[in-house]
Amino acid sequence: MQHYDYIIVGAGAAGCVVANRLSANPKVSVCLIEAGGSDKSLWVKIPAGIFGLYGNKKYDYTYQGVPQKQLNNRVITVNRGKGLGGSSSINSMVYIRGNQHDYDGWAALGCEGWSYQEVLPIFKDLERNLAGQDPAYHGFTGELNVVNPQDINELARRFVQAGAAAKLPENTDFNGESQLGLGIYQVTQNQGVRVSSYTAFIEPIQQRPNLTILTNTEVFKLQITQDRVTGVELERDGVHSSLQCTREVILSAGAIASPRILLASGIGDQDELKALGLECKQHLPGVGENLQDHIDSMVTVRSPQPVSIGVSWASVFPHILPAPFQYGLKRKGWWTTNYVEAGGFAKTRYAEAAPLGSPAADPDVQFHFTPIFRSYRGRKLEMGHGYSLFTCVLRPESKGRVKLANDGRFKNLLIDHNFFSAAADQKVLIEAVKKAREILASPVFDTVRGEEMAPTSRLQSDEEILAYLRQTASTVFHPVGTCKMGVDALAVVNPYDLKVKGMQNLRVIDASIMPKLISGNTSAPSMMIGEKGARMILAAA
């Protein structure tokens, strides 16, 4: 039977960083296990390939959540990356860290060592900033490329200019002094090619003789003796096997899969485990609780002009047919788009009313602007041209849970975001739609503006907008918190070492350890967690 010093479950944003750092010591053996397969696909490499990744079960788990009571009992698809790089191989590559107060808030909850001033150097160490941004906030020698987009659509630039209509300044660095304003997003790319956690941290060192990478291999559960993990049970192509661990097992499977593995292994609430027919190895009622995500809405507008990215006779010859050649020769054209080329952060009236300088006075909504006409009917593709503005609640109060389905398999999940269970989230998202409309009403869009197709101009009152949100709002793909660190009764891991409470050699190092959701995209913060967690392991070795 094979033995490894360290077994890392999940080759996603955090897991790849951990595997890189631990395998740098040639005296230890490291096994990185990924349930998905290779990232060697044009869909993954080319930024515009995102279109073929979401919903593609080769690269996306496409989990189905439980009916959402406050969203007309709709089932929400939970898209998570399946393959080397995890969700960093299917996301929009936007580089956002979150607000300074997010991390200070973690520290205030008892997570010492996680304040903004303590995590900022880690972000900088990981980053290779090629966008010429302020060295006070950015690093230039790390593995993760951060750049400006290759070929920005004209409508994205108009969107930034439109901020003036809503008193939102242009912001060229959302990771700098302030998040407020609109701007072009920096992305994790290298000359127009996606940079994932895998390509940044594992691909350059994958030949290390002490690093083993297993793909298409799912960890079913952990082997536990008293308070130690002795190995992991695997499944590949229906064949079961196991690996033995001599030092530590690190779960980096993400906010959905990490709690599943813990629960299937008997770590969780003892009463729930008993009801599932599982022996409780460690009573931790917080496993799977505290699920948080950004709930998101959309305003989409048709355009009579073929300026946006879209399918029409007017776009075939100038854009669609030349796109492969423009990309191959110059890294220009429509294949370079990550679709959410621009965006930003704004305050609703609730944040504006909060005491100045308090966390509540920070921007409470985030925008993702897409220079394409997104379907108002739920289709993957709509013909024609237009533009869409997605808006999410940055600091949601609603909390859900991830639990095992009681079907005897210990693999299927009940994912309940519990969206809109907090009335405050409803109020903020209603105001966010109004703010989005205010921006899109700017005169800079006059020459390209057509009909508002969603929510439609007919819906204006708060009640009408809320009804629209109940029927259409969804996740923006940022689940966190299901194995949270902390000192309260629902904490799953210790803040100072990320070890699962009561366990000697089991850690969780991924977005599931966030006690509260950060104000922005979660890929870069997950890599920071991977780096900080790896340093904890090395310091104790």
Coordinates of C-alpha atoms in Angstrom, one line a residue:
M1 CA 0.0 0.0 0.0
Q2 CA 1.3 3.5 -0.9
H3 CA 2.3 5.9 1.8
Y4 CA 2.8 9.7 1.6
D5 CA 3.8 12.2 4.2
Y6 CA 1.2 14.7 3.1
I7 CA -2.0 14.0 1.2
I8 CA -3.8 17.0 -0.2
V9 CA -7.4 16.6 -1.4
G10 CA -8.3 19.0 -4.1
A11 CA -6.1 20.6 -6.8
G12 CA -8.0 23.9 -6.7
A13 CA -7.1 27.5 -5.8
A14 CA -5.8 26.6 -2.4
G15 CA -4.7 23.0 -2.8
C16 CA -2.2 23.8 -5.6
V17 CA -0.5 26.4 -3.5
V18 CA -0.2 24.0 -0.6
A19 CA 1.2 21.2 -2.8
N20 CA 3.8 23.6 -4.2
R21 CA 5.0 24.8 -0.9
L22 CA 5.1 21.3 0.8
S23 CA 6.8 19.6 -2.1
A24 CA 9.6 22.2 -2.1
N25 CA 11.2 20.0 0.6
P26 CA 12.6 17.0 -1.3
K27 CA 12.7 15.0 1.9
V28 CA 8.9 14.7 2.1
S29 CA 6.5 12.9 -0.2
V30 CA 3.4 14.8 -1.3
C31 CA 0.3 13.4 -3.0
L32 CA -2.2 15.9 -4.6
I33 CA -5.5 14.3 -5.4
E34 CA -8.0 15.8 -7.9
A35 CA -11.5 14.3 -8.6
G36 CA -11.5 15.9 -12.1
G37 CA -9.2 15.6 -15.0
S38 CA -6.7 17.5 -17.0
D39 CA -6.9 21.2 -17.8
K40 CA -5.5 20.7 -21.3
S41 CA -8.4 22.1 -23.3
L42 CA -8.9 25.2 -25.4
W43 CA -12.1 25.8 -23.4
V44 CA -9.8 26.3 -20.3
K45 CA -6.9 28.1 -21.9
I46 CA -8.7 30.7 -24.0
P47 CA -10.5 33.3 -21.9
A48 CA -13.7 33.2 -24.0
G49 CA -13.8 29.5 -23.4
I50 CA -15.7 30.1 -20.2
F51 CA -18.8 29.9 -22.4
G52 CA -18.1 26.2 -22.8
L53 CA -17.2 25.4 -19.2
Y54 CA -20.1 26.3 -17.1
G55 CA -22.6 23.5 -17.2
N56 CA -20.1 21.2 -18.9
K57 CA -20.0 18.2 -16.6
K58 CA -16.5 17.4 -17.7
Y59 CA -15.2 20.6 -16.1
D60 CA -18.1 21.5 -13.8
Y61 CA -19.7 19.6 -11.0
T62 CA -23.0 21.3 -11.7
Y63 CA -24.3 20.5 -8.2
Q64 CA -28.1 21.0 -7.8
G65 CA -29.2 22.8 -4.7
V66 CA -32.4 22.2 -2.8
P67 CA -35.4 24.4 -3.7
Q68 CA -35.0 27.9 -2.4
K69 CA -38.0 28.8 -0.3
Q70 CA -37.6 32.6 -0.8
L71 CA -36.9 32.2 -4.5
N72 CA -40.1 30.7 -5.6
N73 CA -38.8 27.2 -4.7
R74 CA -36.4 27.3 -7.6
V75 CA -33.4 24.9 -7.8
I76 CA -30.1 26.8 -8.1
T77 CA -27.2 25.1 -10.0
V78 CA -24.0 25.3 -8.0
N79 CA -21.2 25.5 -10.5
R80 CA -17.8 24.4 -9.2
G81 CA -14.6 23.6 -11.1
K82 CA -13.8 19.9 -11.7
G83 CA -10.3 19.4 -12.9
L84 CA -6.7 20.6 -12.3
G85 CA -7.0 24.2 -11.0
G86 CA -10.5 23.6 -9.7
S87 CA -12.8 26.6 -10.0
S88 CA -9.8 28.8 -11.0
S89 CA -9.8 26.8 -14.3
I90 CA -13.5 27.7 -15.1
N91 CA -13.9 31.2 -13.5
S92 CA -13.8 34.6 -15.1
M93 CA -10.2 35.2 -13.9
V94 CA -11.0 38.4 -12.1
Y95 CA -8.4 39.3 -9.5
I96 CA -10.1 40.7 -6.4
R97 CA -9.0 40.3 -2.8
G98 CA -11.9 41.8 -0.8
N99 CA -12.2 44.7 1.5
Q100 CA -9.7 45.6 4.2
H101 CA -12.5 45.4 6.8
D102 CA -13.3 41.9 5.8
Y103 CA -10.1 40.5 7.2
D104 CA -10.1 42.8 10.2
G105 CA -13.6 41.4 10.8
W106 CA -12.2 37.9 10.8
A107 CA -9.7 38.9 13.5
A108 CA -12.4 40.5 15.5
L109 CA -14.3 37.2 15.5
G110 CA -11.3 35.6 17.3
C111 CA -9.3 34.6 14.2
E112 CA -6.0 36.1 15.3
G113 CA -3.4 36.4 12.6
W114 CA -5.9 37.0 9.8
S115 CA -6.2 40.8 9.9
Y116 CA -5.7 42.8 6.7
Q117 CA -2.2 43.9 7.7
E118 CA -1.3 40.3 8.3
V119 CA -2.7 38.8 5.1
L120 CA -1.7 41.7 2.7
P121 CA 2.0 40.6 2.6
I122 CA 0.8 37.1 1.7
F123 CA -1.3 38.4 -1.2
K124 CA 1.8 40.4 -2.4
D125 CA 4.1 37.4 -2.1
L126 CA 1.8 35.3 -4.4
E127 CA 1.3 38.1 -7.0
R128 CA 3.3 38.9 -10.2
N129 CA 1.6 42.2 -11.0
L130 CA 2.2 43.3 -14.6
A131 CA -0.4 46.1 -14.5
G132 CA 1.9 48.7 -13.0
Q133 CA 0.0 49.1 -9.8
D134 CA 1.0 50.5 -6.4
P135 CA 3.8 48.5 -4.7
A136 CA 2.2 49.4 -1.4
Y137 CA -0.6 46.9 -2.2
H138 CA 0.9 44.7 -4.9
G139 CA 3.7 42.2 -5.4
F140 CA 5.8 41.6 -8.5
T141 CA 7.8 38.4 -8.0
G142 CA 5.2 35.8 -7.2
E143 CA 3.8 33.0 -9.4
L144 CA 0.3 34.5 -10.1
N145 CA 0.2 36.8 -13.1
V146 CA -2.1 39.8 -12.6
V147 CA -2.6 41.9 -15.8
N148 CA -4.9 44.2 -17.6
P149 CA -7.2 42.5 -20.2
Q150 CA -5.8 42.1 -23.7
D151 CA -8.5 43.7 -25.8
I152 CA -11.3 45.6 -24.0
N153 CA -14.7 46.0 -25.6
E154 CA -15.8 49.6 -26.2
L155 CA -18.9 49.0 -24.1
A156 CA -16.8 48.1 -21.1
R157 CA -15.1 51.5 -21.4
R158 CA -18.4 53.2 -21.7
F159 CA -19.6 51.5 -18.5
V160 CA -16.7 52.9 -16.6
Q161 CA -17.4 56.4 -18.0
A162 CA -21.1 55.9 -17.0
G163 CA -20.1 55.8 -13.3
A164 CA -20.3 59.6 -13.3
A165 CA -24.1 59.4 -13.6
A166 CA -24.2 57.5 -10.3
K167 CA -21.4 59.5 -8.7
L168 CA -19.0 56.6 -8.9
P169 CA -15.4 57.5 -9.7
E170 CA -13.2 55.5 -12.0
N171 CA -11.2 53.1 -10.0
T172 CA -8.0 51.6 -11.5
D173 CA -7.2 49.3 -8.6
F174 CA -9.9 47.6 -6.6
N175 CA -7.2 46.0 -4.4
G176 CA -5.7 49.3 -3.4
E177 CA -6.8 52.0 -1.0
S178 CA -10.5 51.9 -1.8
Q179 CA -12.9 49.6 -3.6
L180 CA -15.4 52.3 -4.5
G181 CA -16.0 53.1 -8.1
L182 CA -16.1 51.4 -11.5
G183 CA -13.2 50.2 -13.6
I184 CA -11.7 47.6 -15.8
Y185 CA -11.0 44.4 -13.9
Q186 CA -7.4 43.0 -13.7
V187 CA -7.3 39.3 -14.6
T188 CA -5.1 36.3 -14.0
Q189 CA -3.7 35.7 -17.5
N190 CA -0.4 35.4 -19.3
Q191 CA -0.5 37.0 -22.8
G192 CA -4.1 36.2 -23.2
V193 CA -4.1 32.7 -21.8
R194 CA -5.8 31.8 -18.5
V195 CA -3.6 31.5 -15.4
S196 CA -5.1 29.1 -12.9
S197 CA -3.8 28.0 -9.6
Y198 CA -2.6 24.8 -11.3
T199 CA -0.7 26.6 -14.1
A200 CA 0.8 29.1 -11.7
F201 CA 1.8 26.8 -8.8
I202 CA 1.9 23.2 -10.0
E203 CA 2.7 23.1 -13.7
P204 CA 6.2 24.6 -13.3
I205 CA 7.1 22.1 -10.6
Q206 CA 5.2 19.1 -11.5
Q207 CA 8.3 17.1 -12.3
R208 CA 9.4 17.1 -8.7
P209 CA 10.1 13.5 -7.9
N210 CA 8.5 13.8 -4.5
L211 CA 5.2 15.1 -5.9
T212 CA 2.5 12.7 -7.1
I213 CA -0.6 14.0 -8.8
L214 CA -3.6 11.8 -9.1
T215 CA -6.4 12.9 -11.4
N216 CA -9.9 11.5 -11.9
T217 CA -9.6 10.2 -8.4
E218 CA -12.3 11.0 -5.8
V219 CA -11.7 10.8 -2.1
F220 CA -14.7 9.1 -0.6
K221 CA -13.8 9.4 3.0
L222 CA -10.9 9.5 5.6
Q223 CA -9.6 6.6 7.6
I224 CA -9.6 7.7 11.2
T225 CA -8.2 6.0 14.3
Q226 CA -9.2 8.0 17.5
D227 CA -7.9 11.5 16.8
R228 CA -5.7 10.8 13.8
V229 CA -6.2 10.3 10.1
T230 CA -4.3 7.3 8.9
G231 CA -5.3 7.3 5.3
V232 CA -7.9 8.2 2.6
E233 CA -10.3 5.9 0.8
L234 CA -10.4 6.6 -3.0
E235 CA -12.6 5.8 -5.9
R236 CA -11.5 5.8 -9.5
D237 CA -13.6 4.4 -12.4
G238 CA -15.7 2.5 -9.9
V239 CA -12.6 0.9 -8.3
H240 CA -11.9 1.4 -4.6
S241 CA -8.5 1.8 -3.1
S242 CA -6.7 3.6 -0.3
L243 CA -3.6 5.6 0.5
Q244 CA -1.8 5.8 3.8
C245 CA -0.7 9.0 5.4
T246 CA 2.3 9.3 7.7
R247 CA 2.1 13.0 8.6
E248 CA -1.0 15.0 7.6
V249 CA -4.1 15.1 5.4
I250 CA -5.1 18.5 4.1
L251 CA -8.7 19.0 2.7
S252 CA -8.7 21.6 0.0
A253 CA -11.7 20.4 -1.8
G254 CA -13.7 23.6 -1.4
A255 CA -16.8 24.8 0.4
I256 CA -19.0 22.1 -1.1
A257 CA -16.8 19.0 -1.1
S258 CA -14.6 19.5 2.0
P259 CA -17.6 19.3 4.4
R260 CA -18.9 16.3 2.4
I261 CA -15.7 14.4 3.1
L262 CA -15.7 15.3 6.8
L263 CA -19.3 14.2 7.2
A264 CA -18.8 11.0 5.3
S265 CA -15.8 10.3 7.6
G266 CA -17.9 10.7 10.8
I267 CA -16.9 14.3 11.6
G268 CA -19.9 16.5 12.2
D269 CA -23.0 16.8 14.4
Q270 CA -23.3 13.5 16.2
D271 CA -27.1 13.4 16.0
E272 CA -27.1 14.0 12.3
L273 CA -24.5 11.4 11.7
K274 CA -26.4 8.9 13.7
A275 CA -29.5 9.5 11.6
L276 CA -27.4 8.8 8.5
G277 CA -26.1 5.6 10.0
L278 CA -22.6 6.9 10.5
E279 CA -20.4 6.5 13.5
C280 CA -19.4 9.9 15.0
K281 CA -15.6 10.1 15.2
Q282 CA -15.6 13.8 16.2
H283 CA -18.6 15.8 17.3
L284 CA -18.4 19.1 15.4
P285 CA -21.9 20.5 14.8
G286 CA -20.5 23.3 12.6
V287 CA -19.5 21.1 9.7
G288 CA -21.5 22.1 6.7
E289 CA -23.1 25.0 8.4
N290 CA -22.5 28.7 7.7
L291 CA -22.7 28.5 3.9
Q292 CA -22.5 32.0 2.5
D293 CA -22.6 33.2 -1.1
H294 CA -23.2 36.3 -3.1
I295 CA -26.7 36.4 -4.4
D296 CA -26.8 38.1 -7.8
S297 CA -29.3 39.9 -10.1
M298 CA -29.1 41.1 -13.7
V299 CA -30.2 44.1 -15.8
T300 CA -29.9 43.4 -19.5
V301 CA -30.4 45.7 -22.4
R302 CA -30.8 45.1 -26.1
S303 CA -28.7 47.2 -28.5
P304 CA -29.6 48.2 -32.1
Q305 CA -25.8 48.6 -32.7
P306 CA -23.4 45.6 -33.3
V307 CA -20.9 47.0 -30.8
S308 CA -21.2 44.3 -28.2
I309 CA -20.0 40.7 -28.4
G310 CA -22.9 38.9 -30.0
V311 CA -24.1 36.7 -32.8
S312 CA -25.6 38.5 -35.8
W313 CA -25.0 38.9 -39.5
A314 CA -23.3 42.2 -38.7
S315 CA -20.8 40.5 -36.5
V316 CA -19.8 37.5 -38.6
F317 CA -17.2 39.0 -40.9
P318 CA -15.7 41.8 -38.7
H319 CA -15.5 39.7 -35.5
I320 CA -16.6 36.1 -35.5
L321 CA -14.7 34.7 -38.4
P322 CA -11.4 36.6 -37.7
A323 CA -11.5 35.8 -34.0
P324 CA -9.3 32.7 -34.1
F325 CA -6.7 34.4 -36.3
Q326 CA -6.7 37.6 -34.2
Y327 CA -6.2 35.6 -31.1
G328 CA -3.5 33.3 -32.6
L329 CA -1.5 36.1 -34.1
K330 CA -1.9 39.0 -31.8
R331 CA -3.9 37.8 -28.8
K332 CA -6.7 40.3 -29.8
G333 CA -10.3 39.9 -30.7
W334 CA -13.3 38.3 -29.1
W335 CA -11.5 35.1 -28.0
T336 CA -9.6 37.3 -25.4
T337 CA -12.7 38.3 -23.5
N338 CA -13.5 37.0 -20.0
Y339 CA -17.0 38.5 -20.5
V340 CA -16.9 40.4 -17.2
E341 CA -14.3 42.9 -18.5
A342 CA -15.4 45.7 -16.2
G343 CA -17.2 46.1 -12.9
G344 CA -16.9 47.8 -9.6
F345 CA -18.3 48.5 -6.2
A346 CA -21.0 50.9 -5.0
K347 CA -22.9 51.8 -1.9
T348 CA -26.7 51.5 -1.7
R349 CA -28.6 53.9 0.6
Y350 CA -28.1 51.5 3.5
A351 CA -24.3 51.8 3.3
E352 CA -24.4 55.5 2.7
A353 CA -26.4 55.9 5.9
A354 CA -23.9 53.9 8.0
P355 CA -21.4 55.7 10.2
L356 CA -18.4 56.9 8.1
G357 CA -15.4 54.6 8.6
S358 CA -17.4 51.6 9.9
P359 CA -17.4 48.3 7.9
A360 CA -21.2 48.9 7.2
A361 CA -20.2 52.1 5.3
D362 CA -18.1 50.2 2.8
P363 CA -19.5 49.4 -0.6
D364 CA -22.3 46.8 -0.2
V365 CA -22.8 45.8 -3.8
Q366 CA -20.5 44.6 -6.6
F367 CA -21.0 44.9 -10.4
H368 CA -19.9 42.6 -13.1
F369 CA -20.5 44.3 -16.5
T370 CA -20.7 42.1 -19.6
P371 CA -20.6 43.5 -23.1
I372 CA -23.0 40.8 -24.3
F373 CA -26.8 40.4 -24.4
R374 CA -27.4 37.9 -21.7
S375 CA -30.6 35.9 -22.0
Y376 CA -33.6 37.2 -20.1
R377 CA -35.2 33.8 -20.7
G378 CA -32.6 31.5 -19.2
R379 CA -31.1 30.5 -22.5
K380 CA -27.3 30.0 -22.8
L381 CA -27.2 32.1 -26.0
E382 CA -29.4 34.8 -27.3
M383 CA -29.0 36.2 -30.9
G384 CA -28.3 39.8 -31.3
H385 CA -26.4 42.5 -29.3
G386 CA -26.7 44.3 -26.0
Y387 CA -25.1 44.5 -22.6
S388 CA -25.8 43.3 -19.1
L389 CA -25.0 44.4 -15.6
F390 CA -24.9 41.8 -12.8
T391 CA -25.1 43.1 -9.3
C392 CA -24.5 41.1 -6.1
V393 CA -25.0 41.6 -2.3
L394 CA -21.4 41.8 -0.9
R395 CA -22.1 41.1 2.7
P396 CA -25.1 38.8 2.8
E397 CA -26.7 38.0 6.1
S398 CA -28.4 34.8 4.9
K399 CA -26.7 31.6 5.8
G400 CA -27.3 28.1 4.5
R401 CA -25.8 24.7 4.9
V402 CA -24.3 21.7 3.1
K403 CA -25.3 18.3 4.4
L404 CA -25.3 14.7 3.2
A405 CA -28.4 13.3 1.6
N406 CA -29.9 10.5 3.6
D407 CA -29.7 8.0 0.7
G408 CA -27.1 5.6 2.1
R409 CA -24.4 6.6 -0.4
F410 CA -22.7 9.3 1.7
K411 CA -21.8 11.1 -1.5
N412 CA -24.9 13.1 -2.6
L413 CA -25.4 16.5 -1.0
L414 CA -28.2 18.8 0.1
I415 CA -27.0 22.3 -0.7
D416 CA -29.2 25.0 0.7
H417 CA -28.0 28.5 0.2
N418 CA -31.1 29.7 2.1
F419 CA -31.0 32.8 -0.1
F420 CA -33.1 35.8 1.0
S421 CA -33.8 34.3 4.4
A422 CA -32.5 37.6 5.8
A423 CA -34.8 40.4 4.8
A424 CA -31.8 42.8 4.7
D425 CA -30.4 40.9 1.6
Q426 CA -33.7 41.5 -0.2
K427 CA -33.5 45.2 0.5
V428 CA -29.9 45.6 -0.6
L429 CA -30.4 43.7 -3.9
I430 CA -33.5 45.8 -4.7
E431 CA -31.4 48.9 -4.2
A432 CA -28.6 47.3 -6.3
V433 CA -31.0 46.9 -9.2
K434 CA -31.9 50.6 -9.0
K435 CA -28.2 51.5 -8.8
A436 CA -27.5 49.4 -11.9
R437 CA -30.3 51.1 -13.8
E438 CA -28.9 54.5 -12.7
I439 CA -25.5 53.7 -14.3
L440 CA -27.0 52.3 -17.5
A441 CA -29.1 55.4 -17.9
S442 CA -26.0 57.5 -18.4
P443 CA -25.9 59.4 -21.7
V444 CA -22.8 57.5 -22.7
F445 CA -25.1 54.6 -23.6
D446 CA -27.6 56.7 -25.6
T447 CA -26.3 55.7 -29.0
V448 CA -26.3 52.0 -28.2
R449 CA -29.3 51.7 -25.9
G450 CA -32.3 49.6 -26.9
E451 CA -35.0 48.1 -24.8
E452 CA -34.4 46.9 -21.2
M453 CA -35.3 43.2 -21.5
A454 CA -34.8 42.4 -17.8
P455 CA -36.3 43.3 -15.4
T456 CA -38.1 45.4 -18.1
S457 CA -39.0 49.1 -17.7
R458 CA -42.5 48.0 -16.5
L459 CA -41.1 46.8 -13.2
Q460 CA -40.3 49.9 -11.0
S461 CA -41.7 49.5 -7.5
D462 CA -39.8 47.7 -4.8
E463 CA -42.5 45.0 -4.7
E464 CA -42.2 44.5 -8.5
I465 CA -38.4 44.3 -8.4
L466 CA -38.5 41.9 -5.5
A467 CA -40.9 39.6 -7.4
Y468 CA -38.4 39.7 -10.3
L469 CA -35.5 38.8 -8.0
R470 CA -37.4 35.9 -6.5
Q471 CA -37.9 34.5 -10.0
T472 CA -34.4 35.2 -11.4
A473 CA -31.7 35.9 -8.7
S474 CA -29.0 33.3 -8.4
T475 CA -25.5 32.6 -7.1
V476 CA -22.4 34.4 -8.4
F477 CA -20.3 31.3 -7.7
H478 CA -18.6 32.3 -4.4
P479 CA -19.6 29.7 -1.8
V480 CA -17.6 29.8 1.5
G481 CA -17.8 29.2 5.2
T482 CA -18.9 25.6 5.6
C483 CA -15.8 24.6 7.7
K484 CA -15.3 27.9 9.3
M485 CA -12.4 28.8 11.5
G486 CA -13.0 30.5 14.8
V487 CA -13.5 30.1 18.5
D488 CA -17.3 29.7 18.8
A489 CA -19.4 26.6 19.1
L490 CA -19.8 26.2 15.3
A491 CA -16.1 26.6 14.4
V492 CA -14.7 23.6 12.7
V493 CA -11.0 24.6 12.5
N494 CA -8.6 26.5 14.7
P495 CA -7.6 29.9 13.3
Y496 CA -3.9 29.5 14.4
D497 CA -3.2 26.2 12.5
L498 CA -6.4 25.3 10.5
K499 CA -6.5 21.9 12.1
V500 CA -9.9 20.4 12.5
K501 CA -10.8 20.7 16.2
G502 CA -10.1 17.6 18.1
M503 CA -7.9 16.1 15.3
Q504 CA -4.1 15.9 15.4
N505 CA -3.2 15.7 11.7
L506 CA -6.2 16.9 9.7
R507 CA -6.5 20.4 8.3
V508 CA -8.9 22.2 6.1
I509 CA -7.3 24.8 3.9
D510 CA -9.7 26.4 1.4
A511 CA -12.5 28.9 1.1
S512 CA -14.7 26.8 3.5
I513 CA -12.7 28.1 6.4
M514 CA -13.8 31.7 5.9
P515 CA -15.9 32.7 8.9
K516 CA -17.6 35.5 6.8
L517 CA -17.7 36.0 3.1
I518 CA -15.3 38.5 1.7
S519 CA -16.5 41.5 -0.3
G520 CA -15.5 40.3 -3.8
N521 CA -14.4 37.4 -5.9
T522 CA -13.0 34.4 -3.9
S523 CA -10.3 32.9 -6.1
A524 CA -7.4 35.1 -4.9
P525 CA -8.4 34.9 -1.2
S526 CA -8.5 31.1 -1.5
M527 CA -4.9 31.2 -2.8
M528 CA -3.9 33.4 0.1
I529 CA -5.5 30.9 2.5
G530 CA -3.5 28.1 0.7
E531 CA -0.3 30.0 1.2
K532 CA -1.0 30.9 4.9
G533 CA -2.1 27.4 5.6
A534 CA 1.1 25.9 4.0
R535 CA 3.2 28.2 6.2
M536 CA 1.4 27.0 9.3
I537 CA 2.3 23.4 8.3
L538 CA 5.9 24.2 7.5
A539 CA 6.3 26.1 10.8
A540 CA 5.2 23.1 12.8
A541 CA 7.2 20.5 10.8

